[in-house]
Every structure is written in structure tokens, then in C-alpha cells.
Coordinates of C-alpha atoms in Angstrom, one line a residue:
X1 CA -14.8 -13.6 1.8
X2 CA -12.5 -15.4 4.3
X3 CA -13.8 -17.8 6.9
X4 CA -12.6 -15.4 9.7
X5 CA -15.6 -13.3 9.1
X6 CA -18.1 -16.2 9.2
X7 CA -19.9 -18.1 11.9
X8 CA -18.1 -21.4 11.3
X9 CA -20.5 -23.4 13.4
X10 CA -23.5 -22.1 11.5
X11 CA -22.0 -22.1 8.0
X12 CA -20.0 -25.3 8.0
X13 CA -21.1 -28.3 5.8
X14 CA -22.7 -30.9 8.0
X15 CA -20.1 -33.2 9.4
X16 CA -17.2 -30.9 8.4
X17 CA -14.4 -30.5 11.0
X18 CA -13.8 -26.7 11.1
X19 CA -11.5 -26.7 14.1
X20 CA -8.5 -26.3 11.9
X21 CA -9.9 -23.1 10.4
X22 CA -9.7 -21.1 13.7
X23 CA -6.4 -19.6 12.5
X24 CA -7.5 -17.9 9.2
X25 CA -4.0 -17.0 8.2
X26 CA -2.2 -20.3 8.8
X27 CA -1.1 -22.4 5.9
X28 CA -3.2 -25.4 7.2
X29 CA -6.2 -23.2 7.6
X30 CA -5.9 -21.9 4.1
X31 CA -5.6 -25.4 2.7
X32 CA -8.7 -26.5 4.6
X33 CA -10.5 -23.4 3.5
X34 CA -9.9 -24.3 -0.1
X35 CA -11.1 -27.9 0.5
X36 CA -14.2 -26.7 2.3
X37 CA -15.0 -24.2 -0.4
X38 CA -14.9 -27.0 -3.0
X39 CA -17.1 -29.3 -0.9
X40 CA -19.6 -26.5 -0.3
X41 CA -19.9 -25.9 -4.0
X42 CA -20.6 -29.6 -4.5
X43 CA -23.2 -29.6 -1.7
X44 CA -25.3 -26.8 -3.2
X45 CA -27.7 -27.9 -5.9
X46 CA -27.0 -26.2 -9.2
X47 CA -24.2 -24.2 -7.7
X48 CA -21.6 -25.9 -10.0
X49 CA -23.6 -25.9 -13.2
X50 CA -21.5 -24.6 -16.0
X51 CA -18.4 -24.7 -13.9
X52 CA -15.7 -27.3 -14.8
X53 CA -14.1 -29.3 -12.0
X54 CA -10.8 -27.7 -12.9
X55 CA -12.4 -24.3 -11.9
X56 CA -13.1 -25.6 -8.4
X57 CA -9.6 -26.9 -8.1
X58 CA -8.2 -23.6 -9.3
X59 CA -10.3 -21.7 -6.8
X60 CA -9.1 -23.9 -4.0
X61 CA -5.5 -23.4 -5.1
X62 CA -5.9 -19.6 -5.1
X63 CA -7.2 -19.8 -1.6
X64 CA -4.3 -22.0 -0.4
X65 CA -1.7 -19.6 -2.0
X66 CA -3.3 -16.4 -0.5
X67 CA -1.0 -14.5 1.7
X68 CA -2.0 -12.4 4.8
X69 CA -2.5 -8.8 4.0
X70 CA -0.3 -6.3 5.9
X71 CA -2.2 -3.0 6.3
X72 CA 0.8 -1.2 7.9
X73 CA 2.5 0.4 4.9
X74 CA 5.0 2.7 6.6
X75 CA 6.7 2.6 10.0
X76 CA 10.0 3.3 11.7
X77 CA 11.8 0.9 9.3
X78 CA 10.6 2.9 6.2
X79 CA 13.4 4.6 4.3
X80 CA 12.1 7.0 1.7
X81 CA 13.5 8.2 -1.5
X82 CA 11.7 11.3 -2.9
X83 CA 11.4 11.7 -6.7
X84 CA 11.1 15.4 -7.2
X85 CA 12.7 16.4 -3.9
X86 CA 14.1 19.6 -5.5
X87 CA 10.7 20.9 -6.6
X88 CA 8.7 23.2 -4.4
X89 CA 6.1 20.7 -3.2
X90 CA 8.5 17.9 -2.9
X91 CA 10.9 19.9 -0.8
X92 CA 8.2 21.3 1.5
X93 CA 6.5 18.1 2.3
X94 CA 9.7 16.0 2.5
X95 CA 11.2 18.3 5.0
X96 CA 7.9 18.3 6.9
X97 CA 7.9 14.5 6.9
X98 CA 11.5 14.4 8.1
X99 CA 10.6 16.8 11.0
X100 CA 7.9 14.3 12.0
X101 CA 10.5 11.5 12.3
X102 CA 10.3 9.9 8.9
X103 CA 13.6 8.6 7.5
X104 CA 14.0 10.6 4.2
X105 CA 17.2 9.1 3.0
X106 CA 17.5 10.6 -0.5
X107 CA 16.0 12.6 -3.2
X108 CA 16.1 12.0 -7.0
X109 CA 16.3 14.6 -9.7
X110 CA 18.1 13.6 -12.9
X111 CA 21.1 15.9 -13.6
X112 CA 21.2 17.2 -10.0
X113 CA 23.1 14.4 -8.4
X114 CA 25.6 15.6 -5.8
X115 CA 23.4 18.4 -4.5
X116 CA 21.5 18.3 -1.3
X117 CA 18.3 19.7 0.2
X118 CA 19.0 20.7 3.8
X119 CA 21.2 17.7 4.3
X120 CA 19.2 15.2 2.3
X121 CA 21.4 13.9 -0.6
X122 CA 20.1 14.4 -4.1
X123 CA 21.0 11.5 -6.5
X124 CA 20.4 11.0 -10.2
X125 CA 18.6 7.7 -10.0
X126 CA 16.4 5.7 -7.6
X127 CA 18.7 2.7 -8.1
X128 CA 21.5 4.8 -6.5
X129 CA 19.2 5.6 -3.5
X130 CA 18.5 1.9 -3.0
X131 CA 22.1 0.8 -3.3
X132 CA 23.7 3.7 -1.4
X133 CA 21.0 4.7 1.1
X134 CA 18.9 1.5 1.5
X135 CA 15.7 3.1 0.3
X136 CA 12.7 0.8 0.4
X137 CA 9.9 3.3 -0.2
X138 CA 9.4 5.9 -2.9
X139 CA 7.4 9.1 -2.6
X140 CA 6.7 10.7 -6.0
X141 CA 6.2 14.4 -6.5
X142 CA 7.2 14.8 -10.1
X143 CA 4.8 16.5 -12.6
X144 CA 2.0 14.4 -14.1
X145 CA 3.7 13.9 -17.6
X146 CA 6.7 12.3 -15.9
X147 CA 5.0 10.5 -13.0
X148 CA 4.5 7.2 -14.8
X149 CA 8.3 7.0 -15.7
X150 CA 9.1 7.8 -12.0
X151 CA 6.9 4.8 -10.9
X152 CA 8.5 2.5 -13.4
X153 CA 12.0 3.6 -12.3
X154 CA 11.1 3.0 -8.6
X155 CA 9.7 -0.5 -9.3
X156 CA 12.7 -1.5 -11.5
X157 CA 15.1 -0.3 -8.8
X158 CA 13.6 -2.8 -6.3
X159 CA 11.5 -0.4 -4.2
X160 CA 8.8 -2.3 -2.2
X161 CA 6.3 0.5 -1.7
X162 CA 5.6 3.3 -4.1
X163 CA 3.4 6.3 -3.0
X164 CA 2.6 8.7 -5.8
X165 CA 1.2 12.0 -4.7
X166 CA 1.0 13.5 -8.2
X167 CA -2.5 14.2 -9.6
X168 CA -3.5 14.3 -13.2
X169 CA -1.6 11.1 -14.3
X170 CA -3.4 9.8 -17.5
X171 CA -5.7 6.9 -16.8
X172 CA -4.1 4.8 -19.7
X173 CA -0.7 5.2 -18.1
X174 CA -2.0 3.9 -14.8
X175 CA -3.7 0.9 -16.5
X176 CA -0.3 -0.2 -17.9
X177 CA 1.4 0.6 -14.6
X178 CA -1.1 -1.5 -12.6
X179 CA -0.4 -4.5 -14.7
X180 CA 3.4 -4.0 -14.4
X181 CA 3.4 -3.4 -10.7
X182 CA 1.0 -6.2 -9.7
X183 CA 3.2 -8.8 -11.3
X184 CA 6.2 -7.8 -9.2
X185 CA 4.7 -7.8 -5.7
X186 CA 5.1 -4.0 -5.2
X187 CA 2.5 -2.0 -3.2
X188 CA 1.4 1.1 -5.1
X189 CA -0.6 3.9 -3.4
X190 CA -2.0 6.6 -5.6
X191 CA -1.6 8.5 -7.8
X192 CA -3.6 11.6 -6.6
X193 CA -3.4 10.5 -3.0
X194 CA -2.4 12.1 0.3
X195 CA 0.0 9.3 1.2
X196 CA 0.3 6.9 4.1
X197 CA 0.7 7.6 7.8
X198 CA 1.6 5.5 10.9
X199 CA 1.1 8.0 13.8
X200 CA 4.2 8.5 15.8
X201 CA 6.3 6.4 13.4
X202 CA 6.3 7.7 9.8
X203 CA 4.4 10.0 7.5
X204 CA 5.0 9.6 3.8
X205 CA 2.9 12.2 1.9
X206 CA 1.0 15.3 2.6
X207 CA -1.2 14.2 5.6
X208 CA -1.3 16.6 8.5
X209 CA 0.0 14.1 11.0
X210 CA -0.5 16.3 14.0
X211 CA -4.2 15.7 14.1
X212 CA -3.8 11.9 14.2
X213 CA -3.1 9.7 17.2
X214 CA -1.7 6.2 17.5
X215 CA -4.2 3.4 18.1
X216 CA -5.7 0.2 16.8
X217 CA -8.0 1.7 14.1
X218 CA -6.9 1.7 10.5
X219 CA -8.4 4.3 8.1
X220 CA -8.6 4.0 4.4
X221 CA -10.5 6.6 2.2
X222 CA -10.9 7.7 -1.4
X223 CA -11.0 11.3 -0.1
X224 CA -7.9 13.0 1.4
X225 CA -9.8 15.7 3.3
X226 CA -12.3 13.2 4.7
X227 CA -9.4 11.1 5.9
X228 CA -8.2 14.1 7.8
X229 CA -11.7 14.8 9.2
X230 CA -12.2 11.3 10.4
X231 CA -8.7 11.0 11.8
X232 CA -9.2 14.2 13.7
X233 CA -12.5 13.0 15.1
X234 CA -11.0 9.7 16.2
X235 CA -8.3 11.6 18.0
X236 CA -10.9 13.8 19.8
X237 CA -12.7 10.7 20.9
X238 CA -9.5 9.3 22.5
X239 CA -9.2 6.7 19.8
X240 CA -6.5 6.3 17.2

């Protein structure tokens, strides 16, 4: 847990200067955070038993190298390539997202390159969408047996954020994908998810954006329908 959520005055080791920790995302703060964590461990009787000194150093190093988490996944700069655009669900939701204002720059269906869906160009590969249309986000609507390959293709093409709507993707496929994606700094949402929404800016997925309002509250849920319910209630309360 970061020091930003603690009472520094009450939790600091006696004599420790915690003034530098007031900026929890600054590089200096993270360095001090690591040093303080190591000193706290030394100060607690028995806390370091069975733990090598190298473990403490490694823990401090991980804290120092931690990067701030950006919770805004899609916005007005998002350029979406849709894997499965020519399918029924992919077409319906992609056009709906475009009507909302989301930049849907291309679709991908192997063998159908050169076609278009109401003005959205269809390409054969995600790599083409990245190089020709500047796509930086992938939305995946392909059937479950092919969803894993679609995720791999998007990651290999240099996509920064992959949002997989498809349900029923085998768990073993996702275990391998998680390892593959996490080593490449790619953000993966899903599979079996409703997508991501920044009200008034971009909607990538199947979320009914009209019941959400812009504001300073972020909503994350394991349930799509509960996400809609809470979003609607926040809007009714004048929040967003």
C-alpha cells in the first residue's frame, strides 16, 4: 500500500523525515518510500526473520521503479481497430461507438481487406491498421476459438490497449496471454467484459454510454450490468 493512503505523521519511524513523501508519485518520493520501507522492517522486532537482506533491497527497488497508474484507458486520442468488424456484433457496436464520437479507424477481417463497413476501412491485419491508420487500441469481437490469436496479433502489432469483448475464451489461453502481455507493457481489458468508457470522449465496447455522465468518479466492476446500474445512479445523483 502506498504512503499516499497513510497518516505519515502517525506511521513514520521516529526521527524519519517524511516531508519528501508528500508527492507519492514523484521519483524522489518513491526512492524515499523504498528506504523507509526497509527501515521500518528493520525497526520491527521479528519482522525480518527468515528474510534475507537482499529481499529488503529488492522490495525497495521495486517501489522505486513503480510507475503511476493511469486509470483513463480511452479518451479523445483513442484510435480503435476492431477485430471482427464485419461480424454482426462487431458491426453493430462499432457503429454505435462511432456515433458516440469514438474514433473507429479500421476493422480487421483476414481475407476481406479492401472492403468497408459504412465508411470504416476493412484491412487484413492489425499491423496494417497501426501503420496506415495510426490505431493504438484494439477492440476484439471475434469468436472465442480465435480470440486468443486476435489478442496476440494486436500486441505484436504494437497496440497499447487491447479490449476483448468476447466471452468463453479458454482459461488456459488467457494464462498464456497474461504472461505474454504483461512483459510488453500492454493494457488488456477482458475477455468477457463490456469494455471501457470515458463519458463524452470515447466508448470502446458495449457499454450504454447514454446513461453515464462525465465527472471525477471512476468505476470498475466485475459485473457489466452492475456497472451500468451504478453509472446510472451516479448520473441521477448529479455525479459522474
